[in-house]
Amino acid sequence: MKLEFHHINFVSRDVDEMHDFYTNVLGLDDIPQDNFPRTEAEGEKGFDGKIRFATDNTMQMHLAERDLTVAFRNGHTINPVDQGHIAFRTDDLAAFLKILDEKGIPYSDYGNAFSKEWHQVFFQDPEGNVIEVHQQVA
């Protein structure tokens, strides 16, 4: 099972202001939103908040609109757009989930509720920081 850093997610009330800061002040490159096919939110399920993307051409930065109700509305306990998170990509999500299960680490499996191309799982480190591990599905 391979695991690699993929992105850092920061949340904000003003996503455009954050994107402007990271692209125009720190010089990161914009990643067009078309590069990230999103799953449409259905009623109360999913997430339809604003998201922008930037990169240094190695790591990505995802800037998402803060939504304190995402976990509740989606039937989960971990909210990835409350305080933000770090994300890793794996080539074998089932093997990774087995590790979490063996270690008794609870997680929220959002599947592809947010992204058409990623199966996303969120859990917390010992200090409560949210971590995402996802696998490409398309």
PDB file of N, CA, C and O in Angstrom, residues 41-117:
ATOM      1  N   ALA A  41     -24.326  18.172  -4.578  1.00  0.00           N
ATOM      2  CA  ALA A  41     -25.015  17.986  -3.306  1.00  0.00           C
ATOM      3  C   ALA A  41     -26.483  17.707  -3.593  1.00  0.00           C
ATOM      4  O   ALA A  41     -27.071  18.308  -4.493  1.00  0.00           O
ATOM      5  N   GLU A  42     -27.051  16.766  -2.852  1.00  0.00           N
ATOM      6  CA  GLU A  42     -28.457  16.415  -3.023  1.00  0.00           C
ATOM      7  C   GLU A  42     -29.194  16.715  -1.730  1.00  0.00           C
ATOM      8  O   GLU A  42     -28.989  16.039  -0.731  1.00  0.00           O
ATOM      9  N   GLY A  43     -30.048  17.732  -1.768  1.00  0.00           N
ATOM     10  CA  GLY A  43     -30.770  18.126  -0.564  1.00  0.00           C
ATOM     11  C   GLY A  43     -29.793  18.539   0.510  1.00  0.00           C
ATOM     12  O   GLY A  43     -28.979  19.428   0.315  1.00  0.00           O
ATOM     13  N   GLU A  44     -29.835  17.857   1.636  1.00  0.00           N
ATOM     14  CA  GLU A  44     -28.938  18.155   2.748  1.00  0.00           C
ATOM     15  C   GLU A  44     -27.628  17.370   2.670  1.00  0.00           C
ATOM     16  O   GLU A  44     -26.733  17.593   3.475  1.00  0.00           O
ATOM     17  N   LYS A  45     -27.503  16.436   1.737  1.00  0.00           N
ATOM     18  CA  LYS A  45     -26.322  15.573   1.637  1.00  0.00           C
ATOM     19  C   LYS A  45     -25.262  16.199   0.746  1.00  0.00           C
ATOM     20  O   LYS A  45     -25.559  16.935  -0.181  1.00  0.00           O
ATOM     21  N   GLY A  46     -24.013  15.854   1.028  1.00  0.00           N
ATOM     22  CA  GLY A  46     -22.899  16.346   0.234  1.00  0.00           C
ATOM     23  C   GLY A  46     -22.403  17.690   0.757  1.00  0.00           C
ATOM     24  O   GLY A  46     -22.619  18.054   1.902  1.00  0.00           O
ATOM     25  N   PHE A  47     -21.724  18.427  -0.137  1.00  0.00           N
ATOM     26  CA  PHE A  47     -21.176  19.734   0.201  1.00  0.00           C
ATOM     27  C   PHE A  47     -21.200  20.583  -1.052  1.00  0.00           C
ATOM     28  O   PHE A  47     -20.607  20.229  -2.066  1.00  0.00           O
ATOM     29  N   ASP A  48     -21.916  21.711  -0.998  1.00  0.00           N
ATOM     30  CA  ASP A  48     -21.967  22.585  -2.165  1.00  0.00           C
ATOM     31  C   ASP A  48     -21.315  23.937  -1.899  1.00  0.00           C
ATOM     32  O   ASP A  48     -21.512  24.884  -2.641  1.00  0.00           O
ATOM     33  N   GLY A  49     -20.494  24.005  -0.844  1.00  0.00           N
ATOM     34  CA  GLY A  49     -19.771  25.238  -0.542  1.00  0.00           C
ATOM     35  C   GLY A  49     -18.720  25.534  -1.605  1.00  0.00           C
ATOM     36  O   GLY A  49     -18.326  24.673  -2.389  1.00  0.00           O
ATOM     37  N   LYS A  50     -18.265  26.756  -1.609  1.00  0.00           N
ATOM     38  CA  LYS A  50     -17.266  27.207  -2.575  1.00  0.00           C
ATOM     39  C   LYS A  50     -15.922  26.538  -2.272  1.00  0.00           C
ATOM     40  O   LYS A  50     -15.536  26.391  -1.118  1.00  0.00           O
ATOM     41  N   ILE A  51     -15.210  26.142  -3.324  1.00  0.00           N
ATOM     42  CA  ILE A  51     -13.867  25.581  -3.204  1.00  0.00           C
ATOM     43  C   ILE A  51     -13.001  26.181  -4.310  1.00  0.00           C
ATOM     44  O   ILE A  51     -13.438  26.302  -5.452  1.00  0.00           O
ATOM     45  N   ARG A  52     -11.775  26.548  -3.957  1.00  0.00           N
ATOM     46  CA  ARG A  52     -10.769  27.004  -4.928  1.00  0.00           C
ATOM     47  C   ARG A  52      -9.505  26.190  -4.691  1.00  0.00           C
ATOM     48  O   ARG A  52      -9.304  25.636  -3.611  1.00  0.00           O
ATOM     49  N   PHE A  53      -8.616  26.159  -5.685  1.00  0.00           N
ATOM     50  CA  PHE A  53      -7.441  25.301  -5.620  1.00  0.00           C
ATOM     51  C   PHE A  53      -6.202  26.072  -6.055  1.00  0.00           C
ATOM     52  O   PHE A  53      -6.256  26.907  -6.954  1.00  0.00           O
ATOM     53  N   ALA A  54      -5.065  25.744  -5.424  1.00  0.00           N
ATOM     54  CA  ALA A  54      -3.784  26.339  -5.788  1.00  0.00           C
ATOM     55  C   ALA A  54      -2.700  25.274  -5.609  1.00  0.00           C
ATOM     56  O   ALA A  54      -2.914  24.269  -4.924  1.00  0.00           O
ATOM     57  N   THR A  55      -1.535  25.512  -6.216  1.00  0.00           N
ATOM     58  CA  THR A  55      -0.460  24.526  -6.120  1.00  0.00           C
ATOM     59  C   THR A  55       0.905  25.183  -6.278  1.00  0.00           C
ATOM     60  O   THR A  55       1.026  26.236  -6.899  1.00  0.00           O
ATOM     61  N   ASP A  56       1.901  24.510  -5.725  1.00  0.00           N
ATOM     62  CA  ASP A  56       3.295  24.873  -5.992  1.00  0.00           C
ATOM     63  C   ASP A  56       3.854  23.917  -7.047  1.00  0.00           C
ATOM     64  O   ASP A  56       5.037  23.862  -7.286  1.00  0.00           O
ATOM     65  N   ASN A  57       2.983  23.158  -7.676  1.00  0.00           N
ATOM     66  CA  ASN A  57       3.258  22.139  -8.687  1.00  0.00           C
ATOM     67  C   ASN A  57       3.802  20.839  -8.095  1.00  0.00           C
ATOM     68  O   ASN A  57       4.212  19.952  -8.825  1.00  0.00           O
ATOM     69  N   THR A  58       3.796  20.742  -6.770  1.00  0.00           N
ATOM     70  CA  THR A  58       4.110  19.486  -6.093  1.00  0.00           C
ATOM     71  C   THR A  58       2.945  19.112  -5.194  1.00  0.00           C
ATOM     72  O   THR A  58       2.368  18.046  -5.322  1.00  0.00           O
ATOM     73  N   MET A  59       2.594  20.003  -4.279  1.00  0.00           N
ATOM     74  CA  MET A  59       1.472  19.811  -3.366  1.00  0.00           C
ATOM     75  C   MET A  59       0.322  20.716  -3.798  1.00  0.00           C
ATOM     76  O   MET A  59       0.539  21.742  -4.421  1.00  0.00           O
ATOM     77  N   GLN A  60      -0.878  20.316  -3.412  1.00  0.00           N
ATOM     78  CA  GLN A  60      -2.048  21.145  -3.683  1.00  0.00           C
ATOM     79  C   GLN A  60      -2.547  21.789  -2.398  1.00  0.00           C
ATOM     80  O   GLN A  60      -2.328  21.273  -1.299  1.00  0.00           O
ATOM     81  N   MET A  61      -3.216  22.912  -2.567  1.00  0.00           N
ATOM     82  CA  MET A  61      -3.904  23.578  -1.471  1.00  0.00           C
ATOM     83  C   MET A  61      -5.363  23.689  -1.884  1.00  0.00           C
ATOM     84  O   MET A  61      -5.674  24.182  -2.968  1.00  0.00           O
ATOM     85  N   HIS A  62      -6.251  23.175  -1.050  1.00  0.00           N
ATOM     86  CA  HIS A  62      -7.686  23.266  -1.296  1.00  0.00           C
ATOM     87  C   HIS A  62      -8.254  24.259  -0.295  1.00  0.00           C
ATOM     88  O   HIS A  62      -8.039  24.126   0.907  1.00  0.00           O
ATOM     89  N   LEU A  63      -8.927  25.257  -0.799  1.00  0.00           N
ATOM     90  CA  LEU A  63      -9.499  26.314   0.030  1.00  0.00           C
ATOM     91  C   LEU A  63     -11.012  26.174  -0.048  1.00  0.00           C
ATOM     92  O   LEU A  63     -11.599  26.352  -1.110  1.00  0.00           O
ATOM     93  N   ALA A  64     -11.626  25.812   1.063  1.00  0.00           N
ATOM     94  CA  ALA A  64     -13.048  25.488   1.069  1.00  0.00           C
ATOM     95  C   ALA A  64     -13.814  26.409   2.004  1.00  0.00           C
ATOM     96  O   ALA A  64     -13.295  26.858   3.030  1.00  0.00           O
ATOM     97  N   GLU A  65     -15.036  26.658   1.642  1.00  0.00           N
ATOM     98  CA  GLU A  65     -15.930  27.440   2.487  1.00  0.00           C
ATOM     99  C   GLU A  65     -16.243  26.651   3.760  1.00  0.00           C
ATOM    100  O   GLU A  65     -16.605  25.480   3.703  1.00  0.00           O
ATOM    101  N   ARG A  66     -16.060  27.308   4.902  1.00  0.00           N
ATOM    102  CA  ARG A  66     -16.330  26.646   6.190  1.00  0.00           C
ATOM    103  C   ARG A  66     -17.818  26.311   6.297  1.00  0.00           C
ATOM    104  O   ARG A  66     -18.673  27.127   5.986  1.00  0.00           O
ATOM    105  N   ASP A  67     -18.100  25.085   6.726  1.00  0.00           N
ATOM    106  CA  ASP A  67     -19.478  24.636   6.932  1.00  0.00           C
ATOM    107  C   ASP A  67     -19.494  23.742   8.164  1.00  0.00           C
ATOM    108  O   ASP A  67     -19.023  22.606   8.120  1.00  0.00           O
ATOM    109  N   LEU A  68     -20.016  24.255   9.249  1.00  0.00           N
ATOM    110  CA  LEU A  68     -20.010  23.529  10.521  1.00  0.00           C
ATOM    111  C   LEU A  68     -21.027  22.397  10.571  1.00  0.00           C
ATOM    112  O   LEU A  68     -21.029  21.612  11.517  1.00  0.00           O
ATOM    113  N   THR A  69     -21.888  22.279   9.554  1.00  0.00           N
ATOM    114  CA  THR A  69     -22.959  21.283   9.597  1.00  0.00           C
ATOM    115  C   THR A  69     -22.730  20.071   8.691  1.00  0.00           C
ATOM    116  O   THR A  69     -23.567  19.179   8.642  1.00  0.00           O
ATOM    117  N   VAL A  70     -21.621  20.017   7.976  1.00  0.00           N
ATOM    118  CA  VAL A  70     -21.404  18.957   6.997  1.00  0.00           C
ATOM    119  C   VAL A  70     -21.469  17.560   7.614  1.00  0.00           C
ATOM    120  O   VAL A  70     -22.143  16.679   7.088  1.00  0.00           O
ATOM    121  N   ALA A  71     -20.791  17.333   8.711  1.00  0.00           N
ATOM    122  CA  ALA A  71     -20.795  15.990   9.317  1.00  0.00           C
ATOM    123  C   ALA A  71     -22.212  15.604   9.735  1.00  0.00           C
ATOM    124  O   ALA A  71     -22.678  14.505   9.420  1.00  0.00           O
ATOM    125  N   PHE A  72     -22.886  16.485  10.422  1.00  0.00           N
ATOM    126  CA  PHE A  72     -24.246  16.201  10.888  1.00  0.00           C
ATOM    127  C   PHE A  72     -25.177  15.877   9.720  1.00  0.00           C
ATOM    128  O   PHE A  72     -25.889  14.879   9.740  1.00  0.00           O
ATOM    129  N   ARG A  73     -25.148  16.717   8.679  1.00  0.00           N
ATOM    130  CA  ARG A  73     -26.052  16.533   7.541  1.00  0.00           C
ATOM    131  C   ARG A  73     -25.764  15.257   6.761  1.00  0.00           C
ATOM    132  O   ARG A  73     -26.637  14.702   6.121  1.00  0.00           O
ATOM    133  N   ASN A  74     -24.511  14.792   6.806  1.00  0.00           N
ATOM    134  CA  ASN A  74     -24.123  13.606   6.056  1.00  0.00           C
ATOM    135  C   ASN A  74     -24.062  12.350   6.913  1.00  0.00           C
ATOM    136  O   ASN A  74     -23.616  11.301   6.448  1.00  0.00           O
ATOM    137  N   GLY A  75     -24.494  12.440   8.173  1.00  0.00           N
ATOM    138  CA  GLY A  75     -24.541  11.272   9.040  1.00  0.00           C
ATOM    139  C   GLY A  75     -23.189  10.796   9.526  1.00  0.00           C
ATOM    140  O   GLY A  75     -22.996   9.606   9.765  1.00  0.00           O
ATOM    141  N   HIS A  76     -22.238  11.726   9.693  1.00  0.00           N
ATOM    142  CA  HIS A  76     -20.890  11.373  10.147  1.00  0.00           C
ATOM    143  C   HIS A  76     -20.527  12.165  11.395  1.00  0.00           C
ATOM    144  O   HIS A  76     -21.203  13.130  11.752  1.00  0.00           O
ATOM    145  N   THR A  77     -19.425  11.774  12.002  1.00  0.00           N
ATOM    146  CA  THR A  77     -18.962  12.490  13.193  1.00  0.00           C
ATOM    147  C   THR A  77     -17.808  13.436  12.889  1.00  0.00           C
ATOM    148  O   THR A  77     -17.605  14.396  13.611  1.00  0.00           O
ATOM    149  N   ILE A  78     -17.061  13.184  11.845  1.00  0.00           N
ATOM    150  CA  ILE A  78     -15.891  14.008  11.527  1.00  0.00           C
ATOM    151  C   ILE A  78     -16.242  14.957  10.392  1.00  0.00           C
ATOM    152  O   ILE A  78     -16.729  14.548   9.337  1.00  0.00           O
ATOM    153  N   ASN A  79     -15.969  16.253  10.617  1.00  0.00           N
ATOM    154  CA  ASN A  79     -16.290  17.299   9.652  1.00  0.00           C
ATOM    155  C   ASN A  79     -15.005  17.800   8.995  1.00  0.00           C
ATOM    156  O   ASN A  79     -14.200  18.472   9.638  1.00  0.00           O
ATOM    157  N   PRO A  80     -14.791  17.517   7.707  1.00  0.00           N
ATOM    158  CA  PRO A  80     -13.563  17.941   7.047  1.00  0.00           C
ATOM    159  C   PRO A  80     -13.500  19.424   6.695  1.00  0.00           C
ATOM    160  O   PRO A  80     -12.438  19.922   6.321  1.00  0.00           O
ATOM    161  N   VAL A  81     -14.618  20.146   6.796  1.00  0.00           N
ATOM    162  CA  VAL A  81     -14.609  21.573   6.470  1.00  0.00           C
ATOM    163  C   VAL A  81     -15.023  22.421   7.669  1.00  0.00           C
ATOM    164  O   VAL A  81     -15.649  23.454   7.531  1.00  0.00           O
ATOM    165  N   ASP A  82     -14.625  21.969   8.852  1.00  0.00           N
ATOM    166  CA  ASP A  82     -14.798  22.757  10.069  1.00  0.00           C
ATOM    167  C   ASP A  82     -13.513  23.542  10.316  1.00  0.00           C
ATOM    168  O   ASP A  82     -13.506  24.761  10.284  1.00  0.00           O
ATOM    169  N   GLN A  83     -12.409  22.843  10.519  1.00  0.00           N
ATOM    170  CA  GLN A  83     -11.113  23.480  10.766  1.00  0.00           C
ATOM    171  C   GLN A  83     -10.086  23.168   9.684  1.00  0.00           C
ATOM    172  O   GLN A  83      -8.938  23.562   9.796  1.00  0.00           O
ATOM    173  N   GLY A  84     -10.486  22.436   8.655  1.00  0.00           N
ATOM    174  CA  GLY A  84      -9.546  22.043   7.604  1.00  0.00           C
ATOM    175  C   GLY A  84      -8.911  20.701   7.922  1.00  0.00           C
ATOM    176  O   GLY A  84      -9.214  20.073   8.937  1.00  0.00           O
ATOM    177  N   HIS A  85      -8.008  20.253   7.038  1.00  0.00           N
ATOM    178  CA  HIS A  85      -7.391  18.949   7.203  1.00  0.00           C
ATOM    179  C   HIS A  85      -6.171  18.827   6.297  1.00  0.00           C
ATOM    180  O   HIS A  85      -5.966  19.638   5.405  1.00  0.00           O
ATOM    181  N   ILE A  86      -5.369  17.779   6.544  1.00  0.00           N
ATOM    182  CA  ILE A  86      -4.317  17.394   5.612  1.00  0.00           C
ATOM    183  C   ILE A  86      -4.795  16.129   4.910  1.00  0.00           C
ATOM    184  O   ILE A  86      -5.628  15.397   5.453  1.00  0.00           O
ATOM    185  N   ALA A  87      -4.287  15.889   3.706  1.00  0.00           N
ATOM    186  CA  ALA A  87      -4.784  14.755   2.934  1.00  0.00           C
ATOM    187  C   ALA A  87      -3.647  13.954   2.320  1.00  0.00           C
ATOM    188  O   ALA A  87      -2.640  14.506   1.881  1.00  0.00           O
ATOM    189  N   PHE A  88      -3.870  12.652   2.313  1.00  0.00           N
ATOM    190  CA  PHE A  88      -2.962  11.704   1.691  1.00  0.00           C
ATOM    191  C   PHE A  88      -3.733  10.926   0.638  1.00  0.00           C
ATOM    192  O   PHE A  88      -4.931  10.692   0.785  1.00  0.00           O
ATOM    193  N   ARG A  89      -3.031  10.510  -0.391  1.00  0.00           N
ATOM    194  CA  ARG A  89      -3.621   9.644  -1.416  1.00  0.00           C
ATOM    195  C   ARG A  89      -3.013   8.251  -1.257  1.00  0.00           C
ATOM    196  O   ARG A  89      -1.832   8.117  -0.982  1.00  0.00           O
ATOM    197  N   THR A  90      -3.855   7.239  -1.423  1.00  0.00           N
ATOM    198  CA  THR A  90      -3.381   5.864  -1.367  1.00  0.00           C
ATOM    199  C   THR A  90      -3.799   5.123  -2.626  1.00  0.00           C
ATOM    200  O   THR A  90      -4.732   5.537  -3.320  1.00  0.00           O
ATOM    201  N   ASP A  91      -3.120   4.029  -2.894  1.00  0.00           N
ATOM    202  CA  ASP A  91      -3.496   3.174  -4.005  1.00  0.00           C
ATOM    203  C   ASP A  91      -4.283   1.958  -3.526  1.00  0.00           C
ATOM    204  O   ASP A  91      -4.678   1.120  -4.338  1.00  0.00           O
ATOM    205  N   ASP A  92      -4.524   1.859  -2.201  1.00  0.00           N
ATOM    206  CA  ASP A  92      -5.266   0.720  -1.655  1.00  0.00           C
ATOM    207  C   ASP A  92      -6.012   1.150  -0.395  1.00  0.00           C
ATOM    208  O   ASP A  92      -5.564   0.904   0.723  1.00  0.00           O
ATOM    209  N   LEU A  93      -7.147   1.811  -0.597  1.00  0.00           N
ATOM    210  CA  LEU A  93      -7.915   2.324   0.535  1.00  0.00           C
ATOM    211  C   LEU A  93      -8.397   1.199   1.446  1.00  0.00           C
ATOM    212  O   LEU A  93      -8.392   1.347   2.666  1.00  0.00           O
ATOM    213  N   ALA A  94      -8.781   0.073   0.887  1.00  0.00           N
ATOM    214  CA  ALA A  94      -9.260  -1.047   1.708  1.00  0.00           C
ATOM    215  C   ALA A  94      -8.174  -1.507   2.689  1.00  0.00           C
ATOM    216  O   ALA A  94      -8.460  -1.763   3.865  1.00  0.00           O
ATOM    217  N   ALA A  95      -6.938  -1.592   2.229  1.00  0.00           N
ATOM    218  CA  ALA A  95      -5.834  -1.989   3.110  1.00  0.00           C
ATOM    219  C   ALA A  95      -5.614  -0.941   4.201  1.00  0.00           C
ATOM    220  O   ALA A  95      -5.349  -1.285   5.353  1.00  0.00           O
ATOM    221  N   PHE A  96      -5.738   0.326   3.832  1.00  0.00           N
ATOM    222  CA  PHE A  96      -5.554   1.378   4.836  1.00  0.00           C
ATOM    223  C   PHE A  96      -6.669   1.339   5.880  1.00  0.00           C
ATOM    224  O   PHE A  96      -6.418   1.483   7.074  1.00  0.00           O
ATOM    225  N   LEU A  97      -7.903   1.137   5.450  1.00  0.00           N
ATOM    226  CA  LEU A  97      -9.018   1.063   6.398  1.00  0.00           C
ATOM    227  C   LEU A  97      -8.860  -0.126   7.342  1.00  0.00           C
ATOM    228  O   LEU A  97      -9.245  -0.056   8.508  1.00  0.00           O
ATOM    229  N   LYS A  98      -8.274  -1.201   6.854  1.00  0.00           N
ATOM    230  CA  LYS A  98      -8.003  -2.360   7.710  1.00  0.00           C
ATOM    231  C   LYS A  98      -7.061  -1.961   8.850  1.00  0.00           C
ATOM    232  O   LYS A  98      -7.247  -2.374   9.997  1.00  0.00           O
ATOM    233  N   ILE A  99      -6.067  -1.135   8.547  1.00  0.00           N
ATOM    234  CA  ILE A  99      -5.140  -0.658   9.580  1.00  0.00           C
ATOM    235  C   ILE A  99      -5.891   0.168  10.614  1.00  0.00           C
ATOM    236  O   ILE A  99      -5.708  -0.015  11.824  1.00  0.00           O
ATOM    237  N   LEU A 100      -6.745   1.098  10.148  1.00  0.00           N
ATOM    238  CA  LEU A 100      -7.522   1.903  11.095  1.00  0.00           C
ATOM    239  C   LEU A 100      -8.394   1.008  11.967  1.00  0.00           C
ATOM    240  O   LEU A 100      -8.478   1.209  13.183  1.00  0.00           O
ATOM    241  N   ASP A 101      -9.051   0.037  11.356  1.00  0.00           N
ATOM    242  CA  ASP A 101      -9.904  -0.884  12.118  1.00  0.00           C
ATOM    243  C   ASP A 101      -9.097  -1.671  13.148  1.00  0.00           C
ATOM    244  O   ASP A 101      -9.505  -1.798  14.303  1.00  0.00           O
ATOM    245  N   GLU A 102      -7.945  -2.186  12.750  1.00  0.00           N
ATOM    246  CA  GLU A 102      -7.105  -2.970  13.660  1.00  0.00           C
ATOM    247  C   GLU A 102      -6.622  -2.139  14.842  1.00  0.00           C
ATOM    248  O   GLU A 102      -6.447  -2.654  15.943  1.00  0.00           O
ATOM    249  N   LYS A 103      -6.407  -0.854  14.614  1.00  0.00           N
ATOM    250  CA  LYS A 103      -5.907   0.037  15.670  1.00  0.00           C
ATOM    251  C   LYS A 103      -7.039   0.716  16.445  1.00  0.00           C
ATOM    252  O   LYS A 103      -6.793   1.500  17.350  1.00  0.00           O
ATOM    253  N   GLY A 104      -8.285   0.407  16.066  1.00  0.00           N
ATOM    254  CA  GLY A 104      -9.434   0.972  16.771  1.00  0.00           C
ATOM    255  C   GLY A 104      -9.619   2.459  16.556  1.00  0.00           C
ATOM    256  O   GLY A 104     -10.143   3.161  17.423  1.00  0.00           O
ATOM    257  N   ILE A 105      -9.207   2.951  15.391  1.00  0.00           N
ATOM    258  CA  ILE A 105      -9.325   4.382  15.089  1.00  0.00           C
ATOM    259  C   ILE A 105     -10.616   4.599  14.311  1.00  0.00           C
ATOM    260  O   ILE A 105     -10.765   4.098  13.187  1.00  0.00           O
ATOM    261  N   PRO A 106     -11.566   5.335  14.886  1.00  0.00           N
ATOM    262  CA  PRO A 106     -12.827   5.580  14.176  1.00  0.00           C
ATOM    263  C   PRO A 106     -12.622   6.539  13.006  1.00  0.00           C
ATOM    264  O   PRO A 106     -11.744   7.399  13.035  1.00  0.00           O
ATOM    265  N   TYR A 107     -13.449   6.370  11.985  1.00  0.00           N
ATOM    266  CA  TYR A 107     -13.336   7.224  10.806  1.00  0.00           C
ATOM    267  C   TYR A 107     -14.714   7.458  10.212  1.00  0.00           C
ATOM    268  O   TYR A 107     -15.660   6.726  10.485  1.00  0.00           O
ATOM    269  N   SER A 108     -14.785   8.491   9.398  1.00  0.00           N
ATOM    270  CA  SER A 108     -16.004   8.810   8.646  1.00  0.00           C
ATOM    271  C   SER A 108     -15.726   8.542   7.177  1.00  0.00           C
ATOM    272  O   SER A 108     -14.866   9.181   6.572  1.00  0.00           O
ATOM    273  N   ASP A 109     -16.445   7.587   6.610  1.00  0.00           N
ATOM    274  CA  ASP A 109     -16.280   7.206   5.212  1.00  0.00           C
ATOM    275  C   ASP A 109     -17.308   7.968   4.377  1.00  0.00           C
ATOM    276  O   ASP A 109     -18.472   7.611   4.342  1.00  0.00           O
ATOM    277  N   TYR A 110     -16.865   9.030   3.720  1.00  0.00           N
ATOM    278  CA  TYR A 110     -17.749   9.856   2.909  1.00  0.00           C
ATOM    279  C   TYR A 110     -17.886   9.326   1.485  1.00  0.00           C
ATOM    280  O   TYR A 110     -18.624   9.902   0.688  1.00  0.00           O
ATOM    281  N   GLY A 111     -17.165   8.263   1.145  1.00  0.00           N
ATOM    282  CA  GLY A 111     -17.231   7.747  -0.222  1.00  0.00           C
ATOM    283  C   GLY A 111     -16.878   8.836  -1.210  1.00  0.00           C
ATOM    284  O   GLY A 111     -15.901   9.550  -1.034  1.00  0.00           O
ATOM    285  N   ASN A 112     -17.708   8.993  -2.239  1.00  0.00           N
ATOM    286  CA  ASN A 112     -17.470  10.076  -3.204  1.00  0.00           C
ATOM    287  C   ASN A 112     -18.533  11.171  -3.077  1.00  0.00           C
ATOM    288  O   ASN A 112     -18.929  11.785  -4.057  1.00  0.00           O
ATOM    289  N   ALA A 113     -18.947  11.449  -1.841  1.00  0.00           N
ATOM    290  CA  ALA A 113     -19.963  12.482  -1.599  1.00  0.00           C
ATOM    291  C   ALA A 113     -19.498  13.876  -2.004  1.00  0.00           C
ATOM    292  O   ALA A 113     -20.317  14.742  -2.297  1.00  0.00           O
ATOM    293  N   PHE A 114     -18.189  14.108  -2.019  1.00  0.00           N
ATOM    294  CA  PHE A 114     -17.669  15.431  -2.341  1.00  0.00           C
ATOM    295  C   PHE A 114     -17.000  15.479  -3.713  1.00  0.00           C
ATOM    296  O   PHE A 114     -16.953  16.519  -4.345  1.00  0.00           O
ATOM    297  N   SER A 115     -16.427  14.382  -4.138  1.00  0.00           N
ATOM    298  CA  SER A 115     -15.686  14.339  -5.396  1.00  0.00           C
ATOM    299  C   SER A 115     -16.101  13.117  -6.200  1.00  0.00           C
ATOM    300  O   SER A 115     -16.143  12.008  -5.664  1.00  0.00           O
ATOM    301  N   LYS A 116     -16.356  13.320  -7.474  1.00  0.00           N
ATOM    302  CA  LYS A 116     -16.737  12.194  -8.328  1.00  0.00           C
ATOM    303  C   LYS A 116     -15.591  11.206  -8.514  1.00  0.00           C
ATOM    304  O   LYS A 116     -15.814  10.046  -8.801  1.00  0.00           O
ATOM    305  N   GLU A 117     -14.358  11.695  -8.370  1.00  0.00           N
ATOM    306  CA  GLU A 117     -13.197  10.877  -8.711  1.00  0.00           C
ATOM    307  C   GLU A 117     -12.420  10.342  -7.511  1.00  0.00           C
ATOM    308  O   GLU A 117     -11.418   9.664  -7.683  1.00  0.00           O
TER     309      GLU A 117
END
